[in-house]
XYZ file of C-alpha atoms in Angstrom:
566
model
C -57.718 -24.537 -1.814
C -58.861 -21.172 -3.224
C -57.400 -17.776 -2.364
C -60.284 -16.955 0.012
C -59.660 -20.082 2.092
C -55.931 -19.322 2.176
C -56.716 -15.784 3.366
C -59.018 -17.046 6.154
C -56.469 -19.583 7.379
C -53.719 -16.974 7.273
C -55.857 -14.513 9.228
C -56.679 -17.146 11.859
C -53.025 -18.109 12.196
C -52.185 -14.431 12.502
C -54.743 -14.020 15.287
C -53.142 -16.932 17.159
C -49.691 -15.400 16.737
C -50.895 -11.976 17.903
C -52.638 -13.511 20.928
C -49.488 -15.301 21.992
C -47.326 -12.239 21.362
C -49.440 -9.848 23.469
C -49.539 -12.335 26.368
C -45.783 -12.828 26.241
C -45.193 -9.077 26.068
C -47.537 -8.340 28.991
C -45.944 -11.019 31.163
C -42.579 -9.422 30.611
C -44.065 -6.039 31.561
C -46.146 -7.183 34.568
C -49.521 -6.294 33.073
C -52.737 -7.821 31.833
C -55.163 -10.455 33.031
C -55.465 -13.948 31.530
C -58.438 -16.196 32.266
C -60.118 -19.144 30.633
C -62.052 -22.367 30.907
C -61.997 -25.878 29.503
C -64.993 -28.062 28.687
C -64.310 -31.597 27.463
C -66.454 -34.694 26.900
C -65.335 -38.222 26.115
C -67.814 -40.896 25.001
C -67.093 -44.630 24.928
C -69.819 -46.315 22.882
C -71.181 -49.764 23.772
C -73.373 -51.268 21.071
C -76.916 -52.251 22.095
C -79.038 -52.972 19.036
C -82.152 -53.734 21.126
C -82.511 -50.110 22.257
C -81.369 -48.729 18.881
C -77.780 -47.864 19.904
C -76.340 -49.309 16.705
C -75.755 -48.725 12.991
C -73.790 -45.513 13.403
C -70.004 -45.163 12.883
C -69.419 -44.778 16.633
C -71.164 -48.031 17.611
C -70.119 -50.074 14.585
C -66.383 -49.331 14.427
C -65.112 -46.112 16.035
C -66.215 -46.913 19.625
C -64.984 -43.539 20.902
C -65.795 -39.868 20.449
C -64.710 -36.605 22.051
C -65.594 -32.901 22.075
C -63.547 -30.135 23.723
C -63.507 -26.347 23.924
C -60.694 -24.301 25.460
C -61.462 -20.584 25.956
C -58.786 -17.992 26.662
C -59.479 -14.327 27.441
C -56.855 -11.654 27.887
C -57.338 -7.998 28.949
C -54.676 -5.290 28.765
C -54.111 -1.723 27.504
C -57.889 -1.280 27.203
C -58.135 -4.203 24.751
C -60.018 -7.488 25.145
C -58.572 -10.474 23.274
C -60.279 -13.857 23.003
C -59.267 -17.212 21.551
C -61.026 -20.588 21.568
C -59.659 -23.958 20.465
C -62.306 -26.497 19.356
C -61.786 -30.240 18.989
C -64.152 -32.912 17.649
C -63.086 -36.559 17.315
C -65.751 -38.944 15.973
C -68.332 -36.516 17.367
C -72.081 -37.112 17.040
C -73.051 -33.571 18.071
C -73.237 -32.175 14.537
C -75.218 -35.151 13.214
C -76.484 -37.688 15.810
C -76.335 -40.497 13.237
C -73.026 -39.433 11.675
C -69.453 -38.733 12.699
C -67.580 -35.433 12.572
C -63.856 -34.977 13.142
C -62.104 -31.632 13.083
C -59.958 -29.376 15.202
C -58.664 -25.841 15.074
C -59.312 -22.261 16.150
C -63.062 -22.094 16.647
C -63.147 -18.443 17.621
C -60.993 -15.360 18.038
C -61.880 -11.725 18.608
C -60.423 -8.331 19.471
C -62.441 -5.655 21.265
C -61.556 -2.058 22.103
C -63.555 0.824 23.599
C -62.277 4.265 22.538
C -64.203 6.968 24.369
C -67.749 6.560 22.962
C -66.648 4.313 20.102
C -66.836 0.516 20.506
C -64.929 -1.709 18.048
C -65.044 -5.522 17.714
C -63.643 -7.791 14.998
C -63.398 -11.566 14.645
C -66.032 -14.155 15.545
C -68.753 -12.161 17.306
C -71.866 -12.968 19.359
C -74.615 -10.339 19.402
C -78.340 -9.839 18.901
C -80.988 -7.254 18.083
C -83.902 -6.980 20.511
C -84.889 -10.458 21.665
C -83.141 -11.976 18.638
C -86.182 -12.261 16.363
C -84.420 -10.710 13.337
C -80.800 -11.404 14.330
C -78.937 -13.403 16.926
C -75.390 -14.726 16.655
C -75.114 -17.296 19.452
C -73.718 -20.627 20.599
C -75.465 -23.751 21.976
C -72.857 -26.452 22.525
C -75.200 -29.366 23.386
C -76.611 -29.049 19.838
C -73.304 -27.944 18.257
C -74.823 -24.640 17.183
C -72.225 -21.911 16.747
C -73.707 -19.119 14.676
C -70.975 -16.571 15.350
C -70.735 -13.701 12.866
C -67.271 -13.588 11.338
C -66.820 -9.906 10.674
C -66.835 -6.503 12.351
C -69.116 -4.661 14.758
C -69.013 -0.909 15.419
C -71.058 0.884 18.075
C -71.279 4.501 19.195
C -72.776 5.930 22.378
C -75.262 8.690 21.583
C -75.233 10.250 24.997
C -75.528 8.374 28.256
C -78.536 6.143 27.467
C -78.541 5.668 23.691
C -76.365 3.565 21.428
C -76.264 2.910 17.694
C -74.476 -0.112 16.244
C -73.762 -1.702 12.900
C -72.209 -5.011 11.851
C -71.258 -6.942 8.738
C -69.840 -10.382 8.104
C -70.635 -13.987 7.343
C -71.848 -16.808 9.550
C -69.520 -19.444 10.973
C -69.945 -23.040 9.736
C -67.860 -25.308 12.007
C -64.305 -24.455 10.818
C -65.502 -22.770 7.639
C -67.699 -19.773 6.704
C -71.012 -19.635 4.847
C -70.756 -17.544 1.684
C -73.890 -15.291 2.010
C -73.205 -11.882 3.567
C -75.144 -10.615 6.606
C -75.203 -6.991 7.662
C -77.409 -4.889 9.898
C -77.736 -2.325 12.614
C -79.823 -1.158 15.554
C -80.426 1.804 17.797
C -81.269 1.201 21.467
C -82.152 3.639 24.213
C -83.382 4.108 27.747
C -85.785 6.706 29.126
C -86.870 7.134 32.749
C -89.612 9.303 34.210
C -91.128 10.197 37.539
C -89.964 10.244 41.098
C -89.528 7.587 43.737
C -92.786 5.672 44.218
C -94.058 6.725 40.793
C -91.082 5.710 38.712
C -91.431 4.219 35.259
C -88.995 3.612 32.427
C -88.871 2.405 28.855
C -86.142 0.909 26.662
C -87.097 1.287 22.976
C -85.173 0.021 19.982
C -85.217 -0.372 16.203
C -83.266 -2.879 14.116
C -82.685 -3.927 10.514
C -80.823 -6.893 8.986
C -80.043 -7.786 5.369
C -78.868 -11.116 3.979
C -77.474 -11.363 0.447
C -77.196 -14.783 -1.176
C -74.069 -15.869 -3.031
C -74.240 -16.988 -6.670
C -73.780 -20.771 -6.069
C -76.660 -20.771 -3.540
C -78.887 -18.856 -5.962
C -77.976 -21.172 -8.855
C -78.974 -24.166 -6.730
C -82.346 -22.568 -5.933
C -82.976 -21.771 -9.595
C -82.122 -25.336 -10.616
C -84.667 -26.708 -8.139
C -87.413 -24.224 -9.045
C -86.964 -25.053 -12.737
C -88.230 -28.580 -11.986
C -91.555 -27.179 -10.670
C -94.718 -26.619 -12.665
C -95.767 -23.049 -13.515
C -98.166 -23.080 -10.554
C -95.381 -23.630 -7.993
C -92.510 -21.846 -9.741
C -91.338 -18.412 -8.570
C -88.539 -15.922 -9.152
C -86.115 -16.202 -6.206
C -84.562 -13.138 -4.555
C -80.940 -12.396 -3.715
C -81.656 -9.906 -0.925
C -83.962 -10.241 2.050
C -84.472 -7.528 4.675
C -85.809 -7.941 8.202
C -87.019 -5.080 10.405
C -88.062 -5.007 14.050
C -89.300 -2.485 16.599
C -89.233 -3.353 20.301
C -89.702 -1.780 23.693
C -89.545 -2.710 27.382
C -91.829 -0.704 29.665
C -91.271 -0.929 33.441
C -93.542 0.608 36.069
C -93.322 -0.538 39.667
C -93.863 -4.318 39.798
C -94.940 -4.452 36.129
C -92.757 -5.157 33.081
C -94.116 -5.242 29.529
C -92.036 -6.240 26.504
C -93.333 -6.047 22.940
C -91.645 -6.667 19.600
C -92.951 -6.676 16.030
C -90.864 -7.901 13.089
C -91.330 -7.988 9.330
C -89.257 -9.810 6.722
C -89.429 -9.026 3.015
C -89.808 -11.764 0.390
C -87.496 -14.659 1.154
C -86.772 -18.032 -0.446
C -88.158 -20.544 2.049
C -88.312 -24.324 2.340
C -91.378 -26.160 3.675
C -90.439 -29.643 5.019
C -94.081 -30.750 4.680
C -94.622 -29.266 1.213
C -96.548 -31.093 -1.498
C -96.015 -30.242 -5.153
C -96.132 -31.599 -8.698
C -92.921 -31.784 -10.733
C -92.735 -30.937 -14.424
C -92.942 -34.687 -15.220
C -96.340 -34.817 -13.355
C -94.934 -36.787 -10.405
C -96.173 -35.753 -6.935
C -93.558 -35.097 -4.270
C -94.091 -34.632 -0.528
C -91.164 -33.064 1.285
C -88.953 -30.004 1.108
C -90.660 -27.489 -1.154
C -89.182 -24.106 -2.009
C -91.469 -21.097 -2.105
C -91.249 -17.311 -1.749
C -93.107 -15.238 0.844
C -92.702 -12.356 3.302
C -92.752 -13.084 7.032
C -94.000 -11.587 10.285
C -93.576 -12.132 14.018
C -95.501 -10.485 16.842
C -94.252 -11.233 20.352
C -95.155 -9.786 23.740
C -94.693 -10.638 27.407
C -96.213 -9.065 30.514
C -94.919 -9.832 34.014
C -95.757 -8.829 37.585
C -93.624 -9.494 40.672
C -94.327 -8.345 44.236
C -94.566 -9.786 47.767
C -93.769 -13.367 46.811
C -96.160 -13.385 43.828
C -94.914 -13.615 40.265
C -97.109 -13.714 37.159
C -96.003 -13.720 33.527
C -98.003 -14.039 30.306
C -96.514 -14.431 26.823
C -97.952 -14.522 23.333
C -96.415 -15.009 19.891
C -97.620 -15.253 16.299
C -95.161 -16.420 13.644
C -95.701 -16.645 9.893
C -93.008 -17.515 7.323
C -90.132 -16.339 9.525
C -87.549 -19.027 8.820
C -84.495 -16.751 8.403
C -81.335 -18.615 7.357
C -78.093 -17.888 5.563
C -79.586 -19.837 2.646
C -82.758 -21.955 2.244
C -80.766 -25.131 1.573
C -79.883 -25.300 5.284
C -82.269 -27.311 7.458
C -83.015 -28.161 11.085
C -80.648 -26.131 13.321
C -78.111 -25.118 10.679
C -77.607 -21.650 9.277
C -80.072 -19.822 11.537
C -79.707 -16.041 11.333
C -82.264 -15.312 14.048
C -83.779 -16.784 17.206
C -87.489 -17.003 18.025
C -88.319 -17.072 21.764
C -89.678 -20.488 22.863
C -93.248 -20.588 24.163
C -93.228 -23.641 26.403
C -91.785 -24.219 29.850
C -88.170 -25.425 30.080
C -88.604 -28.586 32.148
C -85.726 -30.245 34.000
C -86.934 -33.620 35.302
C -86.277 -36.621 33.068
C -89.897 -37.480 32.364
C -91.368 -33.972 32.271
C -88.627 -32.993 29.794
C -89.057 -35.982 27.495
C -91.345 -34.174 25.033
C -90.383 -30.620 24.063
C -92.003 -28.070 21.764
C -89.511 -26.990 19.104
C -90.125 -23.485 17.759
C -91.994 -23.535 14.435
C -90.522 -20.932 12.093
C -93.115 -21.159 9.308
C -96.300 -20.901 11.356
C -97.149 -20.799 15.042
C -99.744 -19.301 17.381
C -98.614 -19.641 20.977
C -99.530 -18.444 24.453
C -97.990 -19.222 27.831
C -98.839 -18.192 31.382
C -96.817 -18.800 34.532
C -97.886 -18.121 38.135
C -95.587 -18.468 41.145
C -96.250 -17.771 44.802
C -93.908 -18.213 47.787
C -95.024 -17.902 51.403
C -92.303 -17.073 53.952
C -89.771 -19.112 51.959
C -91.340 -22.317 53.280
C -94.229 -22.987 50.935
C -94.365 -22.375 47.183
C -96.652 -23.094 44.271
C -96.046 -22.839 40.530
C -98.597 -23.315 37.736
C -97.624 -23.073 34.077
C -99.946 -23.381 31.075
C -98.926 -23.283 27.420
C -100.819 -23.854 24.178
C -99.265 -23.892 20.696
C -101.083 -24.377 17.386
C -100.263 -23.823 13.738
C -101.943 -21.011 11.806
C -104.828 -23.354 10.875
C -105.484 -23.989 14.584
C -104.142 -27.546 14.498
C -102.733 -28.482 17.897
C -98.955 -28.704 18.134
C -98.358 -28.661 21.878
C -100.289 -28.186 25.098
C -99.006 -28.432 28.658
C -100.325 -27.975 32.174
C -97.552 -28.038 34.756
C -98.084 -27.777 38.510
C -95.499 -27.764 41.278
C -95.702 -27.535 45.075
C -92.671 -27.019 47.332
C -92.349 -27.160 51.113
C -89.360 -26.730 53.436
C -89.480 -28.265 56.907
C -86.952 -26.769 59.274
C -83.508 -26.957 57.699
C -83.394 -30.671 57.057
C -86.275 -31.528 54.705
C -87.327 -30.165 51.319
C -90.335 -31.581 49.491
C -91.417 -30.994 45.906
C -94.303 -32.641 44.077
C -96.405 -31.910 41.043
C -98.329 -33.061 37.995
C -97.743 -32.493 34.293
C -100.304 -33.064 31.513
C -99.082 -32.876 27.905
C -100.316 -33.088 24.325
C -97.484 -33.369 21.802
C -97.677 -33.442 17.979
C -95.027 -36.014 17.215
C -95.731 -35.927 13.474
C -94.673 -32.267 13.242
C -91.942 -32.062 15.889
C -90.191 -35.328 14.995
C -91.199 -35.673 11.303
C -92.954 -38.999 11.938
C -95.778 -39.386 9.388
C -99.231 -40.324 10.734
C -98.025 -40.440 14.347
C -100.904 -39.630 16.742
C -100.871 -36.753 19.216
C -98.877 -38.114 22.157
C -100.878 -37.756 25.392
C -99.137 -38.001 28.754
C -99.950 -37.535 32.443
C -96.882 -37.391 34.696
C -96.973 -37.146 38.503
C -93.566 -36.587 40.097
C -91.832 -35.866 43.403
C -88.418 -34.744 44.676
C -87.365 -35.137 48.340
C -84.143 -33.794 49.857
C -82.900 -34.667 53.338
C -79.819 -33.029 54.889
C -77.943 -35.164 57.408
C -75.595 -32.271 58.122
C -74.168 -29.241 56.384
C -71.981 -31.520 54.271
C -74.061 -34.641 53.697
C -77.450 -34.966 52.014
C -79.549 -37.476 50.105
C -82.144 -36.767 47.423
C -84.885 -38.944 45.909
C -86.731 -38.429 42.611
C -89.732 -40.337 41.350
C -91.716 -39.852 38.115
C -94.405 -41.902 36.423
C -95.354 -40.986 32.852
C -98.729 -42.474 31.868
C -99.076 -42.458 28.070
C -102.320 -42.493 26.123
C -103.315 -45.289 23.770
C -104.373 -45.336 20.127
C -107.458 -46.985 18.615
C -105.715 -50.373 18.632
C -104.884 -50.141 22.317
C -101.164 -49.523 21.760
C -99.452 -46.922 23.889
C -98.397 -43.699 22.196
C -94.717 -43.640 21.196
C -92.818 -45.783 23.759
C -95.796 -46.044 26.089
C -95.597 -45.467 29.858
C -92.454 -44.946 31.918
C -91.350 -45.201 35.530
C -88.294 -43.242 36.636
C -86.433 -43.276 39.944
C -83.266 -41.575 41.159
C -81.165 -41.532 44.344
C -78.440 -38.933 44.805
C -76.000 -38.792 47.706
C -73.810 -35.701 48.158
C -70.787 -34.996 50.341
C -70.100 -31.276 50.059
C -68.104 -29.722 48.609
C -66.524 -32.490 46.533
C -68.524 -35.661 45.877
C -71.916 -36.539 44.392
C -73.085 -40.088 43.594
C -76.213 -40.723 41.526
C -78.078 -43.904 40.571
C -81.186 -43.821 38.395
C -83.329 -46.069 36.217
C -85.868 -45.310 33.506
C -88.159 -48.330 33.062
C -90.512 -48.787 30.114
C -93.183 -50.216 32.407
C -95.923 -50.413 29.749
C -94.302 -50.552 26.271
C -95.898 -48.663 23.402
C -95.961 -48.782 19.630
C -92.335 -47.588 19.210
C -90.843 -49.831 21.915
C -88.322 -52.423 20.675
C -89.317 -56.052 20.155
C -87.366 -58.805 21.940
C -86.453 -62.283 20.653
C -89.875 -63.650 21.602
C -91.621 -61.132 19.337
C -93.115 -59.176 22.226
C -92.696 -55.519 23.101
C -89.735 -55.319 25.475
C -90.190 -53.650 28.864
C -86.600 -52.432 29.068
C -84.580 -50.755 31.802
C -82.388 -47.739 31.018
C -80.053 -47.419 34.027
C -77.585 -44.622 34.702
C -74.744 -44.282 37.229
C -72.884 -40.994 37.822
C -69.957 -39.923 39.977
C -69.160 -36.197 40.223
C -66.058 -34.759 41.829
C -65.477 -31.026 42.384
C -62.202 -29.479 43.474
C -62.096 -25.706 43.465
C -63.033 -24.521 39.973
C -62.643 -28.021 38.503
C -65.483 -30.514 38.069
C -65.135 -34.084 36.797
C -67.799 -36.687 36.094
C -67.828 -40.334 35.080
C -71.129 -41.876 33.946
C -72.508 -45.140 32.638
C -75.588 -44.373 30.543
C -78.353 -46.186 28.713
C -80.671 -43.605 27.182
C -83.767 -43.993 25.043
C -84.296 -42.105 21.784
C -85.728 -38.659 22.453
C -85.761 -34.947 21.743
C -83.052 -32.695 23.162
C -83.850 -28.977 23.398
C -81.973 -25.842 24.406
C -84.012 -22.646 24.516
C -86.703 -23.875 22.145
C -84.177 -25.176 19.588
C -84.534 -28.950 19.442
C -83.363 -32.031 17.628
C -84.170 -35.732 17.744
C -81.362 -37.777 19.293
C -81.004 -41.550 18.859
C -80.523 -43.902 21.791
C -77.214 -43.842 23.656
C -75.352 -46.673 25.345
C -71.906 -46.282 26.859
C -69.608 -44.476 29.261
C -69.118 -40.711 29.363
C -66.341 -38.716 31.014
C -66.563 -34.910 31.341
C -64.258 -32.170 32.574
C -65.123 -28.546 33.333
C -62.352 -26.284 34.565
C -62.032 -22.518 35.032
C -58.875 -20.576 35.722
């Protein structure tokens, strides 16, 4: 263990000691407020090789995995203290096909506001603008925790303007990445006009710099030295990113625009093709150097039950990471806004458009209308291509809702998708997946406490030239949910591969298996505590949170969850 690691562990232990000391002192002096929450998941794995729930440590030998986060927040004397304990036992969140075990202090921070001066140290979450050049954030379902371990200082320049600066390094589970990240921003607010003719704007400017450490640079140089002169380049230690953004509001209209530029950066193309110095051709991760740009804008209108929003984004070479050796969802310095609808139903959410950092042209439009809170309609259209106009994703989503008296609620709609599985899931030569999915959702209330809900979805998949269904083919999904407020909810569902496709498993007879994927859930809520127990069979698929996605293997087993706030 080097001196730097000893220092970090000592500082973390010191933070724990200080946190306990201030709580003990405040309790003895009748002051302060302590709050917190617990989130815990336990998975019991049941091997099922037919659906692909096999050949990982959890299914082959460990049989059990758990994840837990305990947050504590304490406020006193004008200070805010925070502490989070993280636990991972045989967890598959970090790597769906691997196993990660670790426990310790996942986060601590201290915050103090002194007049116009704002001070924060520890593991910090923050962003500049919409996050295009910098966002330190957490997404637990994907085990993303990109907290900045460092310091943040902000100063109020008058009532409506603030300037801030930060420096630190990015969190890596219970360790820290070596490259240093620093930056700053100035944000303001201006309002004009009188009532009825009021408009306002919120402009801002930001800059971020990332400096590579020597071991990361040496690794890049070693790789580039294997390239031919045509592909070789001189890597850079420092990369700068700049952004200018503004929100303009006038009556029912809101317009947001942001433009970002990144200086030369060492990038990695997962679909790169290059010739090594020994004349061998390699297809895969290829390092190269290039500047990057992002242009993003959204325009929305909301009035009298009508809501319209339109978004557009162009991305080129804007993969901004702590170092280029990191891939998928690891080491992200920034966050690019997703450009496809966040769907919630099982079938409509099966195929998701992951944000493409190296090249993307995307537009999305959403129209909503509600009439007297009884009838509603929603239409969403999105289209995403690469910079050569090759289709990545296209979706048409429609939804109709109707409320009859106070007892019935009806929802129905249709989704049409085109999904580039080769790009999003790194599956060579996979065709564009084509789907048409009608769906419905019906809720009936027996009384104020008891209700029953039905879901139905039928995904019709396209076929290739050989007549095989795209991916897993067509699916039929049904769900029944019975609720007894405020405590109990019981859910039974089944996802049936009604017309198996090319990727569907093969049974003992050598035929494509039309398998069932059942699920049973029991939820119990008592006050601020929620418990669930589930039996799950789940097909391989993509899991996304806010446009950040990853491919998850099949799951078979029992899951127990606890969520508690205090």
